[in-house]
Amino acid sequence: MDIDIPDPTDWLKTSIPALQALETSLRCSVCKEYFNAPMITSCGHTFCSLCIRRHLSSVQKCPTCRGSDEESKLRKNTLIEELLLSFVAIRDDMLQKLIPKEEPEEDMEITDARDATLSTRDPDARKVEKRGSLDIDIDSENTDPLDRRRGKRRKREGTSSQDTEPEGLRRSTRASSQLTSILIARQSKGYPLDGDDELNDASFEPPKDASDPDSDDDSAECPFCHKRFDAAAINDHANRCFDTGGKGATPSPQKRPPVTFRNTASASISAPRLPPYTEAQKISKRIPKGNFSLTKESDIRKKLSQYGIRYDAKGRESKQALWQRLQDWINLYNANLDSPTPMTDRELVRELEKAERHKQNQERSVVQDKEFERDLWSKKHDDGFAALAVSAKKTAPPKKASAAAGTSATAGDSATSQDTRTTAEVNGIDRPEVIEL
Amino acid sequence: MSAASASLNRRLIQELHKSRTEQNPALTYLEPLDDSDLHHWHAGLRGTPDSPYEGGVWDVDIVIPDNYPLAPPTITFKTKMCHPNVHIESGEICLDLLKAEWSAAYTISSTMTAIQTLLTSPEPDSPLNVDAAALLRSGDTVGYESLVRYYVWRYAQKHEI
């Protein structure tokens, strides 16, 4: 089991255990992850956009104080977003320097310690904090947040390469090597935050996320030229790219576009990114929730197909199920509007489908239960397995079918997995639980 | 309700990690029954100090639904528990926090602390154990406390650590 997920208790073993409180408040109390597109409720509590939307669609109350709230009252919490950016950029560095046994340069540690303590009290101390712990930021630490954001936007449009280049060249080799060492350190730790397209995210995706069978993308994006490379080659490339001042270089972590912290490691990092939506765009694009009893089933279908979401065309899904899917979609969609790096609609649809697949997989777990009686089960469903084998024979290519044609439980299982892939038609009978004999 | 299961598992792993590094004083242990299934945990709940429940340790079964943390975990006592709001046979707990008043901001660990608090602040007006509740409602605190002590002594002391 992977317990290498960074969490606030990491700070307990450092010389300033109180930093745990700082990190805890930078995490959403619903998903316990760093805030992803933080939104503030009317009662003043902050949550990830998706978390609070999902929560409010089941109970219209704030998860923290139970004050009643509505989705329409949510507002973006920009300060938290920026705090988080700064914090995540220095977290690993800070953690390493604050672990007592490693004994870094003494004066360094003291500065760090003082700055970090400051930061627990005063959000504005983050700049000071940065100066102490991450040399690379010195050049740009005076940049005000607005400037930074403008910079990002320009870069997204691909016009910023010239004006950022001189800054990149000014940098010393020391900074360069430091940057790469951060990159390496993070990679070797298998930092599980999945980000979008940046050095401190794309590069430290865990090698294999057990909870996510879909992640097979081993590539990472170079933080300087934004080209994609194999994870093994990215360090060397980043080094070279930095030294040459890389086209469209991103000279400092502060100049980076905001990172998103999505929970599911997904293959979507390689997909195109949209610029963040403006407030006006958000308002015009938001999908209203609608009302279950006032919406006709055909309207739900119409809406689903309008967004390109699959549903059972033969009408075997209940109105409730369709409605649930539409609501899940609306939550995802509206939350995506708040993200600093929104995904395209197609990626979102993939995300939705992935969540549903996970859900189905979990329903299957009866068979994996410890007290599950294998023999009894296979006896009880013997006929079912045989029927499955027969139906697999019909649908599968000839040689595969002969392999699956057995009456034992294992033969039945392999037939099942084949069926899952072949058609959605068989979907109804490919799960053992569904068979009632 | 859709459960992005990957994120649910991540949350559970984080909770597990946290409970390992930060012991909850209300619990003797808190972990999944089996490493392969993060959705079924068990825990040892300590009796509240300075109460008739002091000294007892109860095994508690925790089942986590797919839409956790939007929905509360199902928590039942496995060791026999004598309490006005706990069913003596099934171990079911009557606590608003585990039903309507559940909030996504709670963790398993904080829920267990809440259950420990319930031990010393029973609600005899919505009882699952009518006999214990009747004793309390009639004001027989001495009788109630000795009944509780008997059950602690009889059932909940085997885990004494």
Coordinates of C-alpha atoms in Angstrom, one line a residue:
Chain A
M1 CA 0.0 0.0 0.0
D2 CA 1.3 3.4 -0.9
I3 CA 1.7 5.5 2.2
D4 CA 4.2 7.8 0.6
I5 CA 1.5 10.4 0.1
P6 CA 2.7 13.7 1.5
D7 CA 0.5 14.9 4.3
P8 CA 0.7 17.5 7.1
T9 CA 2.1 15.0 9.6
D10 CA 5.4 15.1 7.6
W11 CA 6.2 18.2 9.6
L12 CA 6.0 16.5 12.9
K13 CA 9.5 15.1 12.4
T14 CA 11.0 18.4 11.6
S15 CA 12.3 21.0 13.9
I16 CA 9.1 23.0 13.5
P17 CA 6.2 20.6 14.0
A18 CA 3.8 23.6 14.1
L19 CA 4.1 23.8 10.3
Q20 CA 1.6 21.0 10.3
A21 CA -1.1 23.5 11.1
L22 CA -0.1 25.6 8.2
E23 CA -0.3 22.8 5.8
T24 CA -3.5 21.5 7.2
S25 CA -5.1 24.9 6.6
L26 CA -3.9 24.7 3.0
R27 CA -5.8 21.5 2.4
C28 CA -9.5 21.0 1.7
S29 CA -11.3 19.4 4.6
V30 CA -13.4 17.3 2.3
C31 CA -10.8 15.6 0.2
K32 CA -7.7 16.3 2.4
E33 CA -5.8 17.4 -0.7
Y34 CA -4.4 20.8 -1.5
F35 CA -7.1 23.1 -2.6
N36 CA -7.9 22.6 -6.2
A37 CA -9.5 25.9 -7.4
P38 CA -10.4 27.0 -3.9
M39 CA -13.9 28.5 -3.4
I40 CA -15.1 30.3 -0.3
T41 CA -18.6 29.8 1.0
S42 CA -20.8 32.6 2.3
C43 CA -19.8 31.5 5.9
G44 CA -16.2 32.0 5.1
H45 CA -14.9 28.4 4.8
T46 CA -12.8 27.3 1.8
F47 CA -13.0 24.1 -0.1
C48 CA -12.0 22.7 -3.5
S49 CA -14.5 23.8 -6.2
L50 CA -15.4 20.3 -7.0
C51 CA -15.7 19.1 -3.4
I52 CA -18.0 21.8 -2.3
R53 CA -20.1 21.5 -5.4
R54 CA -20.6 17.8 -4.9
H55 CA -21.3 18.4 -1.2
L56 CA -23.8 21.1 -1.8
S57 CA -25.6 19.0 -4.4
S58 CA -26.3 16.4 -1.7
V59 CA -26.8 18.7 1.3
Q60 CA -27.1 22.5 1.1
K61 CA -24.9 23.1 4.1
C62 CA -21.3 24.1 4.7
P63 CA -19.4 20.9 5.7
T64 CA -17.5 22.8 8.4
C65 CA -20.1 24.8 10.2
R66 CA -23.3 23.5 8.8
G67 CA -24.5 27.0 7.9
S68 CA -26.8 26.7 5.0
D69 CA -25.3 27.7 1.7
E70 CA -25.9 27.6 -2.0
E71 CA -23.7 26.9 -5.0
S72 CA -24.5 30.3 -6.5
K73 CA -22.9 32.0 -3.4
L74 CA -19.5 30.4 -3.9
R75 CA -16.7 32.8 -4.7
K76 CA -13.1 32.2 -5.7
N77 CA -10.5 32.4 -3.0
T78 CA -7.6 33.9 -4.8
L79 CA -5.4 34.4 -1.7
I80 CA -5.4 30.8 -0.8
E81 CA -4.6 29.8 -4.4
E82 CA -1.5 32.0 -4.4
L83 CA -0.5 30.9 -0.9
L84 CA -0.8 27.4 -1.9
L85 CA 1.3 27.9 -5.0
S86 CA 4.1 29.4 -3.0
F87 CA 3.9 26.8 -0.4
V88 CA 3.9 23.8 -2.7
A89 CA 6.9 25.3 -4.6
I90 CA 9.0 25.3 -1.4
R91 CA 7.5 22.4 0.5
D92 CA 10.0 19.7 -0.3
D93 CA 12.9 22.0 0.0
M94 CA 11.7 23.2 3.3
L95 CA 10.9 19.7 4.6
Q96 CA 14.4 18.5 3.7
K97 CA 16.1 21.4 5.4
L98 CA 14.1 21.2 8.5
I99 CA 14.6 17.5 9.2
P100 CA 17.2 17.6 12.0
K101 CA 19.4 14.7 11.1
E102 CA 20.4 16.0 7.7
E103 CA 22.3 19.0 9.2
P104 CA 22.3 21.5 6.5
E105 CA 24.3 24.8 6.7
E106 CA 23.5 26.2 10.0
D107 CA 22.6 29.8 9.2
M108 CA 20.4 28.6 6.4
E109 CA 18.4 26.5 8.8
I110 CA 17.9 29.3 11.2
T111 CA 16.6 31.6 8.5
D112 CA 14.3 29.0 7.3
A113 CA 13.0 28.2 10.7
R114 CA 12.3 31.8 11.5
D115 CA 10.6 32.5 8.2
A116 CA 8.5 29.4 8.3
T117 CA 7.3 30.2 11.8
L118 CA 6.3 33.7 10.5
S119 CA 4.3 32.1 7.8
T120 CA 2.1 30.2 10.2
R121 CA 1.0 33.5 11.6
D122 CA 1.0 35.8 8.7
P123 CA 0.1 34.9 5.1
D124 CA 2.1 37.9 3.8
A125 CA 5.2 36.3 5.2
R126 CA 5.3 33.9 2.2
K127 CA 7.7 36.2 0.3
V128 CA 10.1 36.3 3.2
E129 CA 9.8 32.6 3.5
K130 CA 10.6 32.1 -0.1
R131 CA 13.7 34.2 0.1
G132 CA 15.1 32.0 2.9
S133 CA 14.5 28.7 1.3
L134 CA 14.6 29.0 -2.4
D135 CA 17.4 31.1 -3.9
I136 CA 16.0 30.9 -7.4
D137 CA 13.2 33.2 -6.4
I138 CA 15.3 36.1 -5.4
D139 CA 15.1 37.8 -8.8
S140 CA 11.4 37.7 -9.1
E141 CA 10.3 38.0 -5.5
N142 CA 9.2 41.6 -6.0
T143 CA 6.8 40.7 -8.7
D144 CA 3.3 41.5 -7.5
P145 CA 0.7 38.8 -8.0
L146 CA -1.1 40.8 -10.7
D147 CA 2.0 41.1 -12.8
R148 CA 2.6 37.5 -12.3
R149 CA -0.8 36.6 -13.6
R150 CA -0.4 38.8 -16.6
G151 CA 2.9 37.1 -17.3
K152 CA 1.3 33.8 -17.2
R153 CA -1.4 34.7 -19.5
R154 CA 0.9 36.1 -22.0
K155 CA 3.0 33.0 -21.9
R156 CA -0.1 30.9 -22.5
E157 CA -0.6 32.8 -25.7
G158 CA 2.9 32.0 -26.6
T159 CA 4.2 35.6 -26.8
S160 CA 6.3 35.8 -23.7
S161 CA 9.5 34.1 -24.9
Q162 CA 11.3 37.3 -25.7
D163 CA 10.6 39.3 -22.6
T164 CA 11.4 36.5 -20.2
E165 CA 14.6 35.4 -21.9
P166 CA 17.0 38.0 -20.4
E167 CA 16.0 37.0 -16.9
G168 CA 16.7 33.4 -17.7
L169 CA 20.2 34.2 -19.0
R170 CA 21.0 36.2 -15.9
R171 CA 20.6 33.1 -13.8
S172 CA 23.7 31.5 -12.4
T173 CA 24.6 27.9 -13.0
R174 CA 24.1 27.4 -9.3
A175 CA 20.4 28.2 -9.7
S176 CA 20.2 25.9 -12.6
S177 CA 21.7 22.9 -10.7
Q178 CA 19.5 23.7 -7.8
L179 CA 16.5 23.6 -9.9
T180 CA 17.3 20.3 -11.4
S181 CA 18.1 18.9 -8.0
I182 CA 14.6 19.9 -6.8
L183 CA 13.3 18.2 -9.9
I184 CA 15.2 15.0 -9.2
A185 CA 14.4 15.0 -5.5
R186 CA 10.8 15.3 -6.2
Q187 CA 10.8 12.7 -8.9
S188 CA 12.6 10.2 -6.7
K189 CA 10.1 10.8 -4.0
G190 CA 7.3 9.8 -6.3
Y191 CA 5.5 13.0 -5.2
P192 CA 1.9 12.0 -5.9
L193 CA 0.4 15.4 -6.7
D194 CA -0.8 15.3 -10.2
G195 CA -0.4 18.6 -11.7
D196 CA -0.9 19.9 -15.2
D197 CA 2.1 20.9 -17.1
E198 CA 4.8 22.2 -14.9
L199 CA 8.1 21.2 -13.5
N200 CA 7.0 20.5 -10.0
D201 CA 4.0 18.6 -11.1
A202 CA 4.2 16.7 -14.2
S203 CA 7.6 15.5 -13.3
F204 CA 6.8 14.0 -10.0
E205 CA 3.8 11.9 -10.7
P206 CA 4.1 8.6 -9.0
P207 CA 5.5 5.9 -11.2
K208 CA 2.4 3.7 -10.9
D209 CA -0.7 4.8 -9.3
A210 CA -2.3 1.7 -8.0
S211 CA -5.7 3.3 -7.7
D212 CA -5.7 4.4 -11.2
P213 CA -5.4 1.8 -13.9
D214 CA -5.6 4.3 -16.7
S215 CA -2.3 6.1 -16.0
D216 CA 0.1 4.9 -18.5
D217 CA 1.6 8.2 -19.5
D218 CA 5.2 8.2 -18.4
S219 CA 6.2 11.4 -20.1
A220 CA 6.7 14.7 -18.5
E221 CA 6.7 18.2 -19.8
C222 CA 9.9 20.3 -19.8
P223 CA 9.3 23.4 -17.6
F224 CA 11.2 25.6 -20.0
C225 CA 10.2 24.8 -23.5
H226 CA 7.0 22.9 -22.7
K227 CA 7.8 20.0 -25.0
R228 CA 7.0 16.6 -23.8
F229 CA 9.8 14.0 -23.0
D230 CA 10.1 10.6 -21.6
A231 CA 10.3 10.7 -17.8
A232 CA 13.8 9.2 -17.8
A233 CA 15.1 11.8 -20.1
I234 CA 13.4 14.9 -18.7
N235 CA 16.1 15.8 -16.2
D236 CA 18.9 15.9 -18.8
H237 CA 16.7 17.8 -21.1
A238 CA 15.6 20.3 -18.5
N239 CA 19.2 20.9 -17.6
R240 CA 20.2 21.6 -21.2
C241 CA 17.1 23.6 -21.9
F242 CA 17.8 25.8 -18.9
D243 CA 21.4 26.5 -19.8
T244 CA 20.5 27.6 -23.3
G245 CA 17.8 29.8 -21.9
G246 CA 15.2 27.7 -23.6
K247 CA 12.7 29.2 -25.9
G248 CA 9.8 30.5 -23.9
A249 CA 11.8 29.9 -20.8
T250 CA 10.1 30.0 -17.4
P251 CA 12.8 31.5 -15.3
S252 CA 11.4 31.1 -11.9
P253 CA 8.8 29.1 -10.1
Q254 CA 7.0 32.4 -9.4
K255 CA 6.5 33.0 -13.1
R256 CA 4.9 29.7 -13.6
P257 CA 1.3 29.5 -14.5
P258 CA -0.8 28.3 -11.6
V259 CA -0.7 24.6 -11.0
T260 CA -3.7 22.5 -10.4
F261 CA -3.8 19.7 -8.0
R262 CA -6.2 17.2 -9.4
N263 CA -6.7 14.1 -7.4
T264 CA -6.7 11.6 -10.1
A265 CA -3.5 11.0 -11.8
S266 CA -4.6 11.1 -15.4
A267 CA -3.3 10.8 -18.8
S268 CA -4.8 14.2 -19.6
I269 CA -1.6 16.1 -18.8
S270 CA -0.7 15.9 -22.4
A271 CA -3.9 17.3 -23.6
P272 CA -4.2 20.9 -24.7
R273 CA -4.8 23.5 -22.0
L274 CA -7.3 26.3 -22.2
P275 CA -6.6 29.7 -20.7
P276 CA -8.3 30.4 -17.4
Y277 CA -11.9 31.6 -17.8
T278 CA -12.7 35.2 -17.0
E279 CA -15.5 35.9 -14.5
A280 CA -17.8 36.9 -17.3
Q281 CA -17.1 33.8 -19.2
K282 CA -17.7 31.7 -16.1
I283 CA -21.1 33.2 -15.5
S284 CA -22.2 32.7 -19.1
K285 CA -20.9 29.1 -19.3
R286 CA -22.2 27.8 -16.0
I287 CA -24.7 25.0 -16.4
P288 CA -27.8 25.4 -14.1
K289 CA -28.6 22.4 -12.0
G290 CA -32.3 22.0 -13.0
N291 CA -34.9 20.2 -11.1
F292 CA -35.4 16.5 -11.1
S293 CA -39.2 16.3 -11.1
L294 CA -39.6 19.1 -13.6
T295 CA -37.2 17.7 -16.1
K296 CA -38.4 15.1 -18.6
E297 CA -36.3 12.0 -19.2
S298 CA -36.0 12.9 -22.8
D299 CA -34.6 16.3 -21.9
I300 CA -31.9 14.7 -19.7
R301 CA -30.9 12.5 -22.6
K302 CA -30.8 15.5 -24.9
K303 CA -28.6 17.3 -22.5
L304 CA -26.3 14.4 -22.1
S305 CA -25.8 13.9 -25.8
Q306 CA -25.3 17.7 -26.2
Y307 CA -22.2 17.4 -24.0
G308 CA -21.1 14.1 -25.6
I309 CA -21.8 11.9 -22.6
R310 CA -22.6 8.3 -23.3
Y311 CA -25.8 6.8 -22.0
D312 CA -27.7 3.6 -22.7
A313 CA -29.5 4.3 -26.0
K314 CA -31.9 1.4 -25.4
G315 CA -33.3 3.1 -22.3
R316 CA -32.2 0.5 -19.8
E317 CA -31.0 3.2 -17.5
S318 CA -33.5 4.8 -15.1
K319 CA -34.3 8.4 -15.1
Q320 CA -32.6 8.6 -11.7
A321 CA -29.4 7.2 -13.1
L322 CA -29.4 9.5 -16.1
W323 CA -30.1 12.5 -13.8
Q324 CA -27.3 11.5 -11.5
R325 CA -24.9 11.3 -14.4
L326 CA -26.0 14.7 -15.5
Q327 CA -25.5 16.2 -12.0
D328 CA -22.1 14.6 -11.8
W329 CA -21.3 16.2 -15.1
I330 CA -22.6 19.6 -14.1
N331 CA -20.5 19.5 -10.9
L332 CA -17.4 18.6 -12.9
Y333 CA -18.1 21.1 -15.5
N334 CA -18.8 24.0 -13.2
A335 CA -15.8 23.2 -11.1
N336 CA -13.6 23.1 -14.1
L337 CA -14.6 26.6 -14.9
D338 CA -13.0 27.7 -11.7
S339 CA -9.7 25.9 -12.4
P340 CA -6.8 28.1 -13.2
T341 CA -6.0 25.5 -15.9
P342 CA -9.3 24.2 -17.2
M343 CA -9.6 21.0 -19.2
T344 CA -11.4 20.7 -22.5
D345 CA -14.9 19.3 -22.5
R346 CA -13.6 16.1 -24.0
E347 CA -11.2 15.5 -21.2
L348 CA -13.9 16.2 -18.7
V349 CA -16.1 13.6 -20.3
R350 CA -13.2 11.2 -20.0
E351 CA -12.9 12.1 -16.4
L352 CA -16.6 11.4 -15.8
E353 CA -16.4 8.1 -17.5
K354 CA -13.3 7.1 -15.5
A355 CA -15.1 7.9 -12.3
E356 CA -18.0 5.7 -13.4
R357 CA -15.7 2.9 -14.3
H358 CA -14.1 3.0 -10.9
K359 CA -17.5 2.9 -9.3
Q360 CA -18.4 -0.2 -11.3
N361 CA -15.1 -1.9 -10.5
Q362 CA -15.8 -1.4 -6.8
E363 CA -19.2 -3.0 -7.0
R364 CA -17.4 -6.1 -8.2
S365 CA -15.5 -6.4 -5.0
V366 CA -17.9 -8.9 -3.4
V367 CA -15.8 -11.6 -5.1
Q368 CA -12.6 -10.2 -3.5
D369 CA -14.1 -10.3 0.0
K370 CA -12.1 -12.3 2.5
E371 CA -15.0 -14.4 3.6
F372 CA -16.0 -15.0 0.0
E373 CA -16.6 -18.7 -0.4
R374 CA -15.1 -19.6 -3.8
D375 CA -16.4 -23.2 -4.1
L376 CA -19.9 -22.3 -3.0
W377 CA -20.0 -19.4 -5.4
S378 CA -18.7 -21.4 -8.4
K379 CA -21.2 -24.2 -7.7
K380 CA -24.1 -21.7 -7.4
H381 CA -23.2 -20.0 -10.6
D382 CA -22.0 -23.0 -12.5
D383 CA -24.7 -22.7 -15.1
G384 CA -24.1 -18.9 -15.4
F385 CA -20.5 -19.4 -16.1
A386 CA -21.3 -22.0 -18.7
A387 CA -23.7 -19.6 -20.3
L388 CA -21.1 -17.0 -20.3
A389 CA -18.6 -19.3 -21.9
V390 CA -21.1 -20.0 -24.6
S391 CA -21.8 -16.4 -25.2
A392 CA -18.1 -15.6 -25.2
K393 CA -17.6 -18.3 -27.8
K394 CA -20.1 -16.5 -30.0
T395 CA -18.6 -13.0 -29.7
A396 CA -14.9 -13.7 -29.3
P397 CA -12.6 -14.6 -32.3
P398 CA -12.4 -18.4 -32.8
K399 CA -9.2 -19.3 -31.0
K400 CA -9.8 -17.2 -27.9
A401 CA -13.2 -18.8 -27.6
S402 CA -11.8 -22.3 -27.3
A403 CA -9.6 -21.1 -24.5
A404 CA -12.6 -19.8 -22.6
A405 CA -14.8 -22.7 -23.2
G406 CA -14.6 -24.4 -19.8
T407 CA -17.2 -24.8 -17.1
S408 CA -14.8 -24.0 -14.2
A409 CA -14.9 -20.7 -12.4
T410 CA -11.6 -19.6 -14.0
A411 CA -12.9 -20.2 -17.5
G412 CA -15.9 -18.2 -16.7
D413 CA -13.8 -15.3 -15.4
S414 CA -11.7 -15.1 -18.5
A415 CA -14.8 -15.1 -20.6
T416 CA -16.1 -12.3 -18.5
S417 CA -13.1 -10.1 -19.1
Q418 CA -13.3 -10.7 -22.8
D419 CA -16.9 -9.8 -22.9
T420 CA -16.3 -6.6 -21.1
R421 CA -14.2 -5.4 -24.0
T422 CA -16.3 -6.7 -26.9
T423 CA -19.6 -5.1 -26.5
A424 CA -21.7 -3.0 -24.3
E425 CA -24.5 -5.3 -25.1
V426 CA -23.2 -8.0 -22.9
N427 CA -22.7 -5.5 -20.1
G428 CA -25.7 -6.8 -18.3
I429 CA -24.4 -10.3 -17.8
D430 CA -20.7 -9.9 -17.6
R431 CA -20.7 -9.3 -13.9
P432 CA -21.2 -12.4 -11.8
E433 CA -23.4 -10.6 -9.2
V434 CA -26.0 -9.8 -11.8
I435 CA -26.7 -13.4 -12.7
E436 CA -29.7 -14.6 -10.8
L437 CA -30.3 -18.3 -11.4
Chain B
M1 CA -23.7 9.9 -6.1
S2 CA -20.6 9.6 -8.1
A3 CA -17.5 8.7 -6.1
A4 CA -14.3 9.5 -7.8
S5 CA -12.9 6.4 -6.2
A6 CA -9.3 7.3 -6.8
S7 CA -9.7 10.4 -4.7
L8 CA -11.6 8.5 -2.1
N9 CA -8.8 6.0 -1.7
R10 CA -6.3 8.8 -1.5
R11 CA -8.3 10.4 1.2
L12 CA -8.5 7.2 3.1
I13 CA -4.8 6.6 2.8
Q14 CA -4.2 10.0 4.1
E15 CA -6.5 9.4 7.0
L16 CA -4.7 6.1 7.7
H17 CA -1.3 7.8 7.5
K18 CA -2.4 10.5 9.9
S19 CA -3.9 8.1 12.4
R20 CA -0.6 6.2 12.3
T21 CA 1.5 9.2 13.0
E22 CA -0.9 10.9 15.4
Q23 CA -2.4 8.6 17.9
N24 CA -6.0 9.4 18.8
P25 CA -6.1 9.2 22.6
A26 CA -9.7 7.8 22.3
L27 CA -8.5 4.7 20.4
T28 CA -6.2 1.8 21.0
Y29 CA -5.9 1.1 17.3
L30 CA -7.5 2.2 14.0
E31 CA -6.8 0.5 10.7
P32 CA -8.3 -1.3 7.8
L33 CA -9.3 -4.9 8.5
D34 CA -7.2 -6.0 5.6
D35 CA -4.7 -4.1 3.6
S36 CA -6.4 -4.9 0.3
D37 CA -9.7 -3.2 1.3
L38 CA -9.6 0.4 2.4
H39 CA -13.4 0.5 2.8
H40 CA -13.6 -1.7 5.9
W41 CA -11.8 -0.6 9.0
H42 CA -11.9 -1.6 12.6
A43 CA -10.9 0.2 15.8
G44 CA -10.5 -0.2 19.5
L45 CA -12.5 2.5 21.4
R46 CA -11.4 3.4 24.9
G47 CA -14.0 4.1 27.6
T48 CA -14.0 7.8 28.6
P49 CA -11.7 8.3 31.7
D50 CA -13.5 9.2 34.9
S51 CA -16.7 7.6 33.8
P52 CA -18.2 4.2 34.4
Y53 CA -16.8 3.3 31.0
E54 CA -13.3 3.8 32.1
G55 CA -11.0 0.9 31.6
G56 CA -13.1 -0.7 28.8
V57 CA -12.0 -1.2 25.3
W58 CA -14.6 -1.9 22.6
D59 CA -14.0 -3.3 19.2
V60 CA -15.7 -1.2 16.6
D61 CA -16.5 -2.0 13.0
I62 CA -16.3 0.8 10.4
V63 CA -17.7 0.4 6.9
I64 CA -17.0 3.2 4.5
P65 CA -19.5 3.9 1.7
D66 CA -18.4 4.7 -1.9
N67 CA -19.6 8.2 -1.6
Y68 CA -17.6 8.9 1.6
P69 CA -17.0 11.7 2.8
L70 CA -20.4 12.9 1.5
A71 CA -22.0 10.0 3.3
P72 CA -21.1 8.9 6.8
P73 CA -19.4 5.7 7.6
T74 CA -21.5 2.9 9.1
I75 CA -20.1 2.3 12.6
T76 CA -21.2 -0.6 14.9
F77 CA -19.9 -1.9 18.2
K78 CA -18.6 -5.5 17.9
T79 CA -18.0 -5.8 21.7
K80 CA -21.2 -5.8 23.7
M81 CA -21.9 -2.2 24.8
C82 CA -24.4 -1.1 27.4
H83 CA -25.4 2.4 26.5
P84 CA -28.9 4.1 26.0
N85 CA -28.0 4.9 22.4
V86 CA -26.4 1.7 21.4
H87 CA -28.3 -1.4 20.5
I88 CA -27.2 -4.1 22.8
E89 CA -27.4 -7.0 20.3
S90 CA -26.5 -5.4 16.9
G91 CA -24.2 -2.7 18.2
E92 CA -25.9 -0.1 16.1
I93 CA -25.3 3.4 17.3
C94 CA -27.9 6.1 17.4
L95 CA -26.0 9.4 16.9
D96 CA -27.2 12.3 14.8
L97 CA -23.6 12.8 13.6
L98 CA -23.7 9.4 11.9
K99 CA -26.9 10.2 10.2
A100 CA -28.4 13.6 9.3
E101 CA -25.8 15.7 10.9
W102 CA -22.9 14.1 9.2
S103 CA -20.4 16.5 7.6
A104 CA -17.8 15.8 5.0
A105 CA -15.3 17.6 7.1
Y106 CA -15.2 14.8 9.7
T107 CA -12.7 12.1 9.5
I108 CA -12.9 8.6 10.8
S109 CA -10.7 9.4 13.7
S110 CA -12.8 12.5 14.7
T111 CA -15.9 10.5 14.4
M112 CA -14.5 8.0 16.8
T113 CA -13.8 10.8 19.2
A114 CA -17.4 11.9 18.9
I115 CA -18.5 8.4 19.7
Q116 CA -16.3 8.4 22.8
T117 CA -18.0 11.6 23.8
L118 CA -21.4 10.0 23.3
L119 CA -20.5 7.5 26.0
T120 CA -20.6 10.2 28.7
S121 CA -23.4 12.3 27.2
P122 CA -26.2 9.8 26.4
E123 CA -29.5 10.9 25.0
P124 CA -32.0 8.8 26.9
D125 CA -34.8 10.4 25.0
S126 CA -34.0 8.5 21.8
P127 CA -32.9 5.2 23.1
L128 CA -31.9 2.0 21.4
N129 CA -31.3 0.3 24.7
V130 CA -34.6 1.0 26.5
D131 CA -33.6 -0.6 29.8
A132 CA -30.5 1.5 30.2
A133 CA -32.4 4.6 29.1
A134 CA -35.2 3.9 31.6
L135 CA -32.8 3.8 34.4
L136 CA -31.3 7.1 33.4
R137 CA -34.7 8.7 32.8
S138 CA -36.0 7.7 36.2
G139 CA -32.9 9.4 37.7
D140 CA -31.3 6.2 39.0
T141 CA -27.7 7.2 38.1
V142 CA -26.2 4.8 40.6
G143 CA -28.2 1.9 39.1
Y144 CA -27.2 2.9 35.6
E145 CA -23.6 3.3 36.4
S146 CA -23.3 0.0 38.1
L147 CA -25.1 -1.7 35.1
V148 CA -22.5 -0.1 32.8
R149 CA -19.6 -1.1 35.0
Y150 CA -20.9 -4.7 35.0
Y151 CA -20.9 -4.8 31.2
V152 CA -17.5 -3.2 31.1
W153 CA -16.2 -5.8 33.5
R154 CA -18.0 -8.6 31.8
Y155 CA -17.3 -7.9 28.2
A156 CA -14.9 -5.0 27.5
Q157 CA -11.9 -5.7 29.6
K158 CA -10.3 -8.5 27.5
H159 CA -8.4 -6.0 25.4
E160 CA -6.9 -4.2 28.4
I161 CA -3.5 -2.8 27.3

